mmCIF file of C-alpha atoms and ligand atoms in Angstrom:
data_model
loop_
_atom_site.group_PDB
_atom_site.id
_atom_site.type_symbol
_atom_site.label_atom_id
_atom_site.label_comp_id
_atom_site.label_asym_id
_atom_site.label_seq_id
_atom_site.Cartn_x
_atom_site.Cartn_y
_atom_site.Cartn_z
ATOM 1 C CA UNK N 1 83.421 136.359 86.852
ATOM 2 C CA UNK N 2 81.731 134.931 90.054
ATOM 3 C CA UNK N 3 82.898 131.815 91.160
ATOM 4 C CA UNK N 4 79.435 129.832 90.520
ATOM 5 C CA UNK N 5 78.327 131.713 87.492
ATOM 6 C CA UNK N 6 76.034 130.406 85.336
ATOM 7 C CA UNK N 7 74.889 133.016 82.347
ATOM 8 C CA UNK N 8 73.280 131.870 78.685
ATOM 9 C CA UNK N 9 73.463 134.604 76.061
ATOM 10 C CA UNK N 10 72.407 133.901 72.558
ATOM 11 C CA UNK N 11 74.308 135.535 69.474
ATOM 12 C CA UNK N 12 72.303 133.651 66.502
ATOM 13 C CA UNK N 13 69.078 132.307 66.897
ATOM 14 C CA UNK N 14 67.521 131.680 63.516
ATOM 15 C CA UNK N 15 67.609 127.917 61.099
ATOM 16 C CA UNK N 16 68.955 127.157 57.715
ATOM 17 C CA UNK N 17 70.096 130.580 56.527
ATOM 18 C CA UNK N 18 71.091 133.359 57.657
ATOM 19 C CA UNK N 19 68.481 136.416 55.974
ATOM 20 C CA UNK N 20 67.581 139.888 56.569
ATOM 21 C CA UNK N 21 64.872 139.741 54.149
ATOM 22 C CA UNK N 22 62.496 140.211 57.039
ATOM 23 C CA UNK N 23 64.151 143.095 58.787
ATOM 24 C CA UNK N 24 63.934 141.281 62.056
ATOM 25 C CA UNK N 25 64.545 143.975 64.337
ATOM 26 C CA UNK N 26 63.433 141.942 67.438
ATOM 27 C CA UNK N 27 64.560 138.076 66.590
ATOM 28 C CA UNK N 28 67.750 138.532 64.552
ATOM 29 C CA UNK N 29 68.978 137.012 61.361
ATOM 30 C CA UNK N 30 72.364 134.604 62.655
ATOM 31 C CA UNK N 31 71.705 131.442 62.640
ATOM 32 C CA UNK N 32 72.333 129.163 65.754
ATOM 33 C CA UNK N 33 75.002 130.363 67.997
ATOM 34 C CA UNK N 34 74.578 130.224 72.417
ATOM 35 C CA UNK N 35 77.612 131.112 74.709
ATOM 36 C CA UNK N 36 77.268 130.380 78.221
ATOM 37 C CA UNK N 37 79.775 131.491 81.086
ATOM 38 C CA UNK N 38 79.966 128.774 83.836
ATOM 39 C CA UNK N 39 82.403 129.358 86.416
ATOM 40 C CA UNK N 40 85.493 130.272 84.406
ATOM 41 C CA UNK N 41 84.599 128.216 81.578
ATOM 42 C CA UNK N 42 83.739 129.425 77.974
ATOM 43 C CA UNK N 43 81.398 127.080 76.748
ATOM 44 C CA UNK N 44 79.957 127.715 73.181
ATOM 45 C CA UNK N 45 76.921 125.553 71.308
ATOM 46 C CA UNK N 46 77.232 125.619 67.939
ATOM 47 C CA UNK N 47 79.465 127.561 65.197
ATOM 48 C CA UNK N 48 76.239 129.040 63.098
ATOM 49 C CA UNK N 49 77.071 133.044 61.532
ATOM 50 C CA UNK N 50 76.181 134.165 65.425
ATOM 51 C CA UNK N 51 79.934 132.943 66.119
ATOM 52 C CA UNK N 52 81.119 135.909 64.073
ATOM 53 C CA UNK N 53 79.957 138.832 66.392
ATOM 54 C CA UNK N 54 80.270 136.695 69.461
ATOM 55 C CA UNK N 55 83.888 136.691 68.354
ATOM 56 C CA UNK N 56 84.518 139.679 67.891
ATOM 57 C CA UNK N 57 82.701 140.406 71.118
ATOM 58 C CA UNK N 58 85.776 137.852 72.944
ATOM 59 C CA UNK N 59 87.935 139.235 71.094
ATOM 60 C CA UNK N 60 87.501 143.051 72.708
ATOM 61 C CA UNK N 61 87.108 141.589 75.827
ATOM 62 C CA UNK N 62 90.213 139.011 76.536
ATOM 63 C CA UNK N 63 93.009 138.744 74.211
ATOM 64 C CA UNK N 64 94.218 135.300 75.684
ATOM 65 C CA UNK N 65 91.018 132.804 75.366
ATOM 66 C CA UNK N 66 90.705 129.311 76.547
ATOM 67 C CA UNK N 67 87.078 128.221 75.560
ATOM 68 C CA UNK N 68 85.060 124.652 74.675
ATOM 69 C CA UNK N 69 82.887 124.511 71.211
ATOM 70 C CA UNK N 70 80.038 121.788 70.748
ATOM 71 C CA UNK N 71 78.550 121.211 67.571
ATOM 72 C CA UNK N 72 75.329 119.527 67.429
ATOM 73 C CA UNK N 73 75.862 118.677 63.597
ATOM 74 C CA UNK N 74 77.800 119.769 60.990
ATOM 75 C CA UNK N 75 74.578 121.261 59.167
ATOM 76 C CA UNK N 76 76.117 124.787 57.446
ATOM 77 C CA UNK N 77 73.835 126.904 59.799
ATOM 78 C CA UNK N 78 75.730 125.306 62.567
ATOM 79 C CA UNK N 79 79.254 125.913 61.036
ATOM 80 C CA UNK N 80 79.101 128.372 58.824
ATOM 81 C CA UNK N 81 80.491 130.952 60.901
ATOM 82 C CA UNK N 82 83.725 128.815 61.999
ATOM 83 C CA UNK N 83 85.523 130.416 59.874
ATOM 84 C CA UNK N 84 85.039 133.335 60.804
ATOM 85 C CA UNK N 85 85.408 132.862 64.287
ATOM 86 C CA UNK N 86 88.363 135.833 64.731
ATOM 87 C CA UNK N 87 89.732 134.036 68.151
ATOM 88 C CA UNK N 88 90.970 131.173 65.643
ATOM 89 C CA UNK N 89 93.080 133.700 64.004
ATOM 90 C CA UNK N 90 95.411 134.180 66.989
ATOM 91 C CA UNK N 91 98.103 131.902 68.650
ATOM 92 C CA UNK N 92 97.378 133.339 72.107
ATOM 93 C CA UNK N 93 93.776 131.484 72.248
ATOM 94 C CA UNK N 94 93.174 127.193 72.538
ATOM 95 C CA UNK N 95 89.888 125.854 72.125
ATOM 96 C CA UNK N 96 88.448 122.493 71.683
ATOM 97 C CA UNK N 97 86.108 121.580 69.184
ATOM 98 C CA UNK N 98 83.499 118.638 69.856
ATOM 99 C CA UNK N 99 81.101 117.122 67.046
ATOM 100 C CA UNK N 100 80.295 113.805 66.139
ATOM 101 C CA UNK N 101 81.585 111.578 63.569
ATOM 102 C CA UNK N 102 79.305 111.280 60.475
ATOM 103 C CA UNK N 103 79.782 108.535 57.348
ATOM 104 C CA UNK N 104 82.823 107.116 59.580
ATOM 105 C CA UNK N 105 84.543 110.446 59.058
ATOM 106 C CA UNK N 106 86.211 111.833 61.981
ATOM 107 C CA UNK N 107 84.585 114.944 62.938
ATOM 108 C CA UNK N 108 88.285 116.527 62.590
ATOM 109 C CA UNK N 109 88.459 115.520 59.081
ATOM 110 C CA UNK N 110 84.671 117.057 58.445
ATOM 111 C CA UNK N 111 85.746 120.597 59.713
ATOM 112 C CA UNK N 112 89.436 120.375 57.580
ATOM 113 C CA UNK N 113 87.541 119.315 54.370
ATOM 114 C CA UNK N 114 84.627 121.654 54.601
ATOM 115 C CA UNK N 115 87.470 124.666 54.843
ATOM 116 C CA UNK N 116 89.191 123.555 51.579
ATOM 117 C CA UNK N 117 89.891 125.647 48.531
ATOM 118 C CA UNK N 118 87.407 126.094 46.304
ATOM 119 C CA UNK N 119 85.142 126.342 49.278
ATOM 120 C CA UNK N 120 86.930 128.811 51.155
ATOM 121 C CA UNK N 121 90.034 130.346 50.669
ATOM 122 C CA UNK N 122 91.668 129.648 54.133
ATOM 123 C CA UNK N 123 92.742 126.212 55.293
ATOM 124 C CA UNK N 124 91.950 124.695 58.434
ATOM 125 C CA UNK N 125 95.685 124.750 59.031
ATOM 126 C CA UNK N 126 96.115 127.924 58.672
ATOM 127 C CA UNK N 127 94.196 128.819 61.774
ATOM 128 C CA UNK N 128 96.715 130.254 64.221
ATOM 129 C CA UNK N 129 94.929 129.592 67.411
ATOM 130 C CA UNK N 130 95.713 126.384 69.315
ATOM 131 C CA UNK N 131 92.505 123.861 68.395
ATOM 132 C CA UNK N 132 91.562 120.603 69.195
ATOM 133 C CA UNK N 133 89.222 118.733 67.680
ATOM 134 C CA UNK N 134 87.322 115.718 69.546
ATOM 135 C CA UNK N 135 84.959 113.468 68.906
ATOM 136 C CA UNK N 136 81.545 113.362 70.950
ATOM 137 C CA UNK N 137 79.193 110.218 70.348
ATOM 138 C CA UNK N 138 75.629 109.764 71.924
ATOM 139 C CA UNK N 139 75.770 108.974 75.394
ATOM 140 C CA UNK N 140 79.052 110.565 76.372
ATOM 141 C CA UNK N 141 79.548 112.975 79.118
ATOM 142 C CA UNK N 142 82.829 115.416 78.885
ATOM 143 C CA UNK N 143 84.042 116.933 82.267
ATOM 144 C CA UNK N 144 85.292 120.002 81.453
ATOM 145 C CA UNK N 145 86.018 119.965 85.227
ATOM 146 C CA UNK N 146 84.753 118.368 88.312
ATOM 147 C CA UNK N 147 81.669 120.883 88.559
ATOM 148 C CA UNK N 148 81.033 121.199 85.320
ATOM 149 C CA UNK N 149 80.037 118.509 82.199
ATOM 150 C CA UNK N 150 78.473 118.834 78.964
ATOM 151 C CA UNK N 151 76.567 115.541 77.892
ATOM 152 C CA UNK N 152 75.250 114.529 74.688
ATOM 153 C CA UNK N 153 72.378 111.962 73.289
ATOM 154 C CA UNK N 154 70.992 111.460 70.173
ATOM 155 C CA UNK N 155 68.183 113.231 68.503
ATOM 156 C CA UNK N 156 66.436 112.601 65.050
ATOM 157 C CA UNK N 157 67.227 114.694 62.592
ATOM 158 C CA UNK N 158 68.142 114.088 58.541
ATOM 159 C CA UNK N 159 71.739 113.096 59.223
ATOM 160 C CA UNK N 160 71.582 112.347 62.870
ATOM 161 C CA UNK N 161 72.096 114.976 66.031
ATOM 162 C CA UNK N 162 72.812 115.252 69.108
ATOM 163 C CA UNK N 163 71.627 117.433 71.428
ATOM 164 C CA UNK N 164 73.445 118.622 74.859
ATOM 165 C CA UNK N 165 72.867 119.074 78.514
ATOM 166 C CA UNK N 166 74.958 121.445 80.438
ATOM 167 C CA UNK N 167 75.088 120.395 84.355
ATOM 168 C CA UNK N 168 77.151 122.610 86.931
ATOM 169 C CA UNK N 169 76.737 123.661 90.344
ATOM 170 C CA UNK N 170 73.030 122.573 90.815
ATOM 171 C CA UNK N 171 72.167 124.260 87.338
ATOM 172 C CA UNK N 172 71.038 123.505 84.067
ATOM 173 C CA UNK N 173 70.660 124.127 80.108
ATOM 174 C CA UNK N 174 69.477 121.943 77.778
ATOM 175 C CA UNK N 175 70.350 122.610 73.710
ATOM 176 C CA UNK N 176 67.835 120.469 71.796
ATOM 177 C CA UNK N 177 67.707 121.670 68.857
ATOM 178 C CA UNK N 178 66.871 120.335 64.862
ATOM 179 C CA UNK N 179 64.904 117.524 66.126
ATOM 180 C CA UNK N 180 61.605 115.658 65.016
ATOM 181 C CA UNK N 181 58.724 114.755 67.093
ATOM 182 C CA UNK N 182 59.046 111.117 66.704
ATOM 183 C CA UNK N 183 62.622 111.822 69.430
ATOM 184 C CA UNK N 184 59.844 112.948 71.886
ATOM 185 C CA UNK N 185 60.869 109.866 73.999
ATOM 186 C CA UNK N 186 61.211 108.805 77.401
ATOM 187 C CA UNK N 187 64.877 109.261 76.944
ATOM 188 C CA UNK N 188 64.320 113.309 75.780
ATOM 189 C CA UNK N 189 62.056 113.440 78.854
ATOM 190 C CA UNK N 190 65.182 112.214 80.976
ATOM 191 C CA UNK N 191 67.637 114.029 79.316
ATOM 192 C CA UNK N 192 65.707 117.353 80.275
ATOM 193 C CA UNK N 193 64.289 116.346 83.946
ATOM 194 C CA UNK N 194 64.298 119.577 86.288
ATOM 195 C CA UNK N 195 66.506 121.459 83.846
ATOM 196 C CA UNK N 196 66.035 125.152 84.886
ATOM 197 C CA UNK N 197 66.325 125.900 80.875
ATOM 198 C CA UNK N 198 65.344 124.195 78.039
ATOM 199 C CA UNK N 199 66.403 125.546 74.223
ATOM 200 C CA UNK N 200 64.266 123.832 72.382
ATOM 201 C CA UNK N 201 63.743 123.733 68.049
ATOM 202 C CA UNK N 202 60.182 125.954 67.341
ATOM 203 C CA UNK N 203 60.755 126.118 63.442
ATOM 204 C CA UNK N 204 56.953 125.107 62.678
ATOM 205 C CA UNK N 205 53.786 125.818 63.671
ATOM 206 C CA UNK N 206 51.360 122.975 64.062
ATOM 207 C CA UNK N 207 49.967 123.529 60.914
ATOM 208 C CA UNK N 208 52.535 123.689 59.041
ATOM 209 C CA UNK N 209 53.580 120.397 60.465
ATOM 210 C CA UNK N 210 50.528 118.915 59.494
ATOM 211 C CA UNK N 211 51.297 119.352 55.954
ATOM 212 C CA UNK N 212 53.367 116.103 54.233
ATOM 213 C CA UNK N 213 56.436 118.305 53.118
ATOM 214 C CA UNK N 214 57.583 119.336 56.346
ATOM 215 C CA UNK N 215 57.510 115.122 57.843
ATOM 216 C CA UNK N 216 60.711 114.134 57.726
ATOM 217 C CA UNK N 217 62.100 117.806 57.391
ATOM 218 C CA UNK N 218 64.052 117.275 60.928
ATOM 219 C CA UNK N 219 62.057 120.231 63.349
ATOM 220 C CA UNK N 220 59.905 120.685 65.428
ATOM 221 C CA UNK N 221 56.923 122.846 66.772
ATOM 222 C CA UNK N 222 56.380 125.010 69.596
ATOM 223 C CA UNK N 223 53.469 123.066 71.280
ATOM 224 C CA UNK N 224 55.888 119.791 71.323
ATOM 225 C CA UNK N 225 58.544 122.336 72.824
ATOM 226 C CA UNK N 226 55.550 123.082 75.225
ATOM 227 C CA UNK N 227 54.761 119.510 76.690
ATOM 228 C CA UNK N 228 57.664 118.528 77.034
ATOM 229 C CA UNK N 229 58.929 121.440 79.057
ATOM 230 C CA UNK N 230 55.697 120.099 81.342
ATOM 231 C CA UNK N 231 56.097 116.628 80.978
ATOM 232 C CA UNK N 232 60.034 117.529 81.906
ATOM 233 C CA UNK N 233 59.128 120.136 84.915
ATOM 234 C CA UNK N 234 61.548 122.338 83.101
ATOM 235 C CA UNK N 235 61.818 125.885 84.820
ATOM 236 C CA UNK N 236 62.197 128.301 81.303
ATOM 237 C CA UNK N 237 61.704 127.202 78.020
ATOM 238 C CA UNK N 238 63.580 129.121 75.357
ATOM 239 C CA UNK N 239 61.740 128.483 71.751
ATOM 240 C CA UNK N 240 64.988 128.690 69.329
ATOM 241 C CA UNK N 241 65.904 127.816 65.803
ATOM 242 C CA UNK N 242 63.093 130.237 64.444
ATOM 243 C CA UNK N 243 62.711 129.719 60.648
ATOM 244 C CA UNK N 244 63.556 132.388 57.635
ATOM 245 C CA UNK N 245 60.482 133.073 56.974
ATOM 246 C CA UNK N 246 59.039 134.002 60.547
ATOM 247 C CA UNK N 247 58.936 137.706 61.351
ATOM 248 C CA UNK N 248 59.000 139.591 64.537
ATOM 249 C CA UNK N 249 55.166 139.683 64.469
ATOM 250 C CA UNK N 250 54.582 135.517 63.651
ATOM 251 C CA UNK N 251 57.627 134.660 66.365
ATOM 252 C CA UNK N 252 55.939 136.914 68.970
ATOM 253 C CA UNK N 253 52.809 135.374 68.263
ATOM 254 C CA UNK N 254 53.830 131.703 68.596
ATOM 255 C CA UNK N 255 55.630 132.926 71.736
ATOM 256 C CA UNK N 256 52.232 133.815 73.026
ATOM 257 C CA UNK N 257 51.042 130.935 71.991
ATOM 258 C CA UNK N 258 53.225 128.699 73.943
ATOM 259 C CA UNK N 259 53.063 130.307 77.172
ATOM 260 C CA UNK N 260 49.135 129.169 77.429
ATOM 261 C CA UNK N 261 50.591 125.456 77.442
ATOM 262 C CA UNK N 262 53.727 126.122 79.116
ATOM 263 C CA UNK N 263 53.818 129.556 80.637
ATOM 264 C CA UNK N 264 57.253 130.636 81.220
ATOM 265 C CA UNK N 265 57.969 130.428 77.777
ATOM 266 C CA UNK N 266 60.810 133.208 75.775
ATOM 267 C CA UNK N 267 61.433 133.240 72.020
ATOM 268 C CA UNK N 268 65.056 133.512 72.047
ATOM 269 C CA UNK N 269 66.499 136.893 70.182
ATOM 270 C CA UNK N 270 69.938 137.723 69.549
ATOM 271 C CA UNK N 271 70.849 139.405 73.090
ATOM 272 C CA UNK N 272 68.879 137.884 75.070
ATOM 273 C CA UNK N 273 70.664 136.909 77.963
ATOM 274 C CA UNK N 274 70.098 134.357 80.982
ATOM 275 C CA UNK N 275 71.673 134.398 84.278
ATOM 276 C CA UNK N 276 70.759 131.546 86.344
HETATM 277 ZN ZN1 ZN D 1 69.647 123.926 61.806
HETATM 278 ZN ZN1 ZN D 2 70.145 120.528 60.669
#
């Protein structure tokens, strides 16, 4: 791995559920999953059913893994792969989990309960793979070393989120996904100034928005996406979170869509792959 490398490659890229109903050849059917590669550092955004074949992906490549998980909520189509994360299941890897407390439970104590019989038939414990669990609040900024730091601030969304920005070596990602408009704030705009990518929650289209069932349903649309990647001067904005029911055809098409307000605009499919 080069010294100052920087790479963003997404392994789940769907919301809610994960579904082949729609044959998505192009998009994929995981739901949110993004790895990134910075410098020697395994950084991975959310523990949707993309963490399964990333995982097994790690697993063929190093058999002694040291890598950093953030979890934006603990929403299933952010966890539910966790589980089935093969790493955890040997003692030669040590990761560190980061997600924020909800209901005054310790995020810790949200992973250990949501991976208890009858649920799932493997305890947290039983995990063989050194983990850590930490808790990340709003505001914080974790140094994973001196170049490199993952910070967090909240984002509306039923529940609460947070989303993250990734900083090292001059570079930039920001995750900001499962978030209402009403979070398109001076603060968002901050949090994503200059960022060379943005990942940003596309679920709905405008009109769909428009209609009262989806206010207060915790997403967002591409043309919000679209100004703020301006607003922002964001190099590459990467539409994500693509709902169940979108196919190939209706993703392309709000793809296109996009890039007439905010022209380097991608629709993020499993594979795609970033090197900045
Ligand atoms: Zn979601
Ligand atoms: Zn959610």
């Amino acid at each position: 791995m080069k010294k100052n490398n920087f790479s963003i490659n997404f392994w789940g890229v769907r919301g809610s559920c994960a579904t082949s109903k729609n044959k998505s050849a192009v998009y994929g059917t995981n739901t949110s999953c993004v790895e990134l590669l910075v410098g020697d550092h395994l950084i991975i955004l959310d523990a949707g059913t993309g963490i399964y074949p990333l995982g097994e992906h790690l697993c063929s490549i190093n058999k002694a893994q040291k890598g950093h998980i953030f979890i934006s909520h603990p929403h299933y189509d952010h966890i539910q792969g966790l589980p089935f994360f093969i790493p955890f299941y040997s003692s030669l890897n040590a990761y560190t989990i980061y997600g924020e407390q909800k209901l005054d439970i310790p995020f810790e104590n949200i992973l250990v309960d949501y991976m208890k019989k009858p649920y799932f038939p493997i305890s947290w414990n039983d995990f063989d793979a050194h983990i850590t669990v930490l808790n990340i609040a709003p505001k914080e900024t974790v140094a994973i070393d001196r170049n490199v730091s993952v910070s967090a601030i909240r984002v509306n969304h039923p529940g609460e989120n947070l989303a993250f920005r990734i900083d090292a070596y001059g570079k930039s990602c920001c995750y900001i996904t499962d978030i209402e408009h009403r979070d398109y704030s001076s603060e968002l705009i901050a949090f994503a100034r200059n960022a060379d990518i943005v990942i940003y929650d596309a679920s709905l289209t405008k009109e769909e928005y428009s209609k009262a069932e989806y206010n207060g349903w915790g997403h967002s649309t591409w043309l919000v996406a679209a100004n703020l990647a301006n607003e922002a001067n964001v190099g590459k904005l990467i539409l994500f979170h693509h709902a169940i029911n979108k196919t190939d055809d209706e993703i392309l098409n709000i793809q296109k869509q996009t890039c007439t307000v905010f022209p380097n605009t991608v629709a993020a499919s499993e594979g795609l792959e970033i090197n900045l």
